[in-house]
């Protein structure tokens, strides 16, 4: 054992004496040595018992000490530390641990995340030699298989040289399937021995070991990597108290409390973006093989969801054979077998097994909810929908969702909205399949009823004139509730946010044999999808609803679905198909009989009139919309009469009877204003404007067009706004306002192109044929 002499004078006093002899201020010495002036001040005031050796060396050089003075200066700094740690001198044989495991080959990407870790180094540099500075701690969290350990070790090995006193590493086995989570006391025993404490001298209690550990790390620069932590309690005894060290923790749990109590910097690791995922496969399989099958590579990346573990296993399987990558891509295509394909022979590289370790670590209540989430048809679920799925109160479910987020089995990408990685969804679906059949069905019904009832309320706000639903909503199961939607704007936002889940819910309803819900959900989405011009989605969900109505044997519901199918076909210029659907609608409504039949036939005649208008058969179009008006009036349907009056007015304009058109449309506008229907008002104002334009009343036309465009904009109807603006520009041209027309055409084209509107080409031609707008004369 080496003994060091007691210092003759404190190092702080010696430093100050040398600085004054050199005629330097603290600021000048700090600048010359390349240190923080605060560090120099702390050293001179004796606040730092032992500066790091590098700081002592730089100070000695800056002071331009002679060799013998420099040796004494350095020895005094070292001897003070030995005196301060003399209590441990009889148990300590100093060593420099280098415990970091080897980095994993093929690491790629994570540039942004590595830069965030580099910021921890900057904090270490800023706080070294500042005793009251907090310890520097980083926590990398994320889902199982997302590459936390790989990235942490890659970074740690890169920066190891910045920690000359050594590197400590421990696998805390926080999610080990055996349940053998590492005891912090055992980890400390290993760390103390690695630091030179003899085995027989390691203290007995956890508290004593932690105190000795912190004491030994003080004034040393050591990197500590705590891998795979279970929770904050497991980590806290292993945290150093000296700012010159850095502790990096990885965990599937978020360890938020470490940020609150210990100032830890949190970094959540997400799956790799597509480009980096392909780079990982390239590093494993080589450029030539990747370049030979780009389509297969894209499918493999998509199936693995950017999860590095899954990508590594997929690459390993591809390396085992000379089969084309398209074979592997085909194996991964089916979700039901995807996790089986992603097995590599042991639990560490078995994606399903790795997920199971996280699942088994959560509470029983959270595990029950996770299983039920496997029944949800979309990648994202809201808090109210999760509550309906589980049949529990929202307050209880919120706590369980937070637990799943902390365990990285979900992510909360927006307040109250929870996203699940594709492979975790597959795993949850496998677990859901183990539930009792009755429990599964009840959960699905609760979820679908939640969507159907909320979407129904939203649809009625979006389009108050929508005809009554042909298959009324029934009572809901206990534990199900609908969200209260206040107005049309909130209704649009809710459906827009839930749209992927709602579209999937239509298909789930049909697959579950819940035909009434399948048709009802399709009905609730019509107004929104029409307004957003999502014709493909409208066609798809309505087709599902139509088949459900056929199985239910409900003619009126079948007629309605055929009518919507006609709309979707007409909007994409499939006019023959649209006519076929409209004819089917008339036939089904005739079978329905009663007032429902008359109302449906009136709607269908209005549709047929529009189809003839699109074919420039304006006389036939006007005849059908007049039949529609008569049908609506026969059953006393005021909203239908309003729309039919507008359609008649439009038809009269197209046949050159503009004055009569204005009269008909003004009657329609009065009904729309009486009903407070802003969407109808916008449509009718557009019709009035066209008739007034043809009468040469350009000022009136421009005013009506502007009012209509403003309403369409408020109603989030870019399709209606774009068409109206195009006609507004026509009126501005006729009125001689070329400058205004140029700007309006550009606005219209922007909206029409975004909607892939069939009128885009015609509007563009009118714009390009427009004479240049006059330029303003210079002032004076």
CSV table of C-alpha atoms in Angstrom, one decimal, residues 1-3 81-94 196-203 212 216:
chain,number,residue,atom,x,y,z
A,1,UNK,CA,0.0,0.0,0.0
A,2,UNK,CA,1.4,3.4,-1.0
A,3,UNK,CA,1.3,6.2,1.6
A,81,UNK,CA,-7.1,13.8,-2.4
A,82,UNK,CA,-5.3,10.9,-0.7
A,83,UNK,CA,-5.6,12.6,2.7
A,84,UNK,CA,-9.3,13.1,2.1
A,85,UNK,CA,-9.8,9.4,1.2
A,86,UNK,CA,-7.5,8.0,3.8
A,87,UNK,CA,-10.4,6.2,5.5
A,88,UNK,CA,-10.5,3.8,2.5
A,89,UNK,CA,-6.8,3.5,1.9
A,90,UNK,CA,-6.5,0.2,3.6
A,91,UNK,CA,-9.2,-1.5,1.4
A,92,UNK,CA,-8.3,0.0,-1.9
A,93,UNK,CA,-6.0,-1.0,-4.7
A,94,UNK,CA,-6.7,1.5,-7.4
A,196,UNK,CA,-10.1,-1.6,-6.5
A,197,UNK,CA,-12.0,-2.4,-3.3
A,198,UNK,CA,-10.9,-5.8,-2.0
A,199,UNK,CA,-13.8,-8.4,-1.8
A,200,UNK,CA,-13.5,-8.7,2.0
A,201,UNK,CA,-13.7,-5.0,2.5
A,202,UNK,CA,-17.0,-4.3,0.6
A,203,UNK,CA,-19.5,-2.9,3.1
A,212,UNK,CA,-18.5,4.3,-0.6
A,216,UNK,CA,-14.7,6.7,-4.7
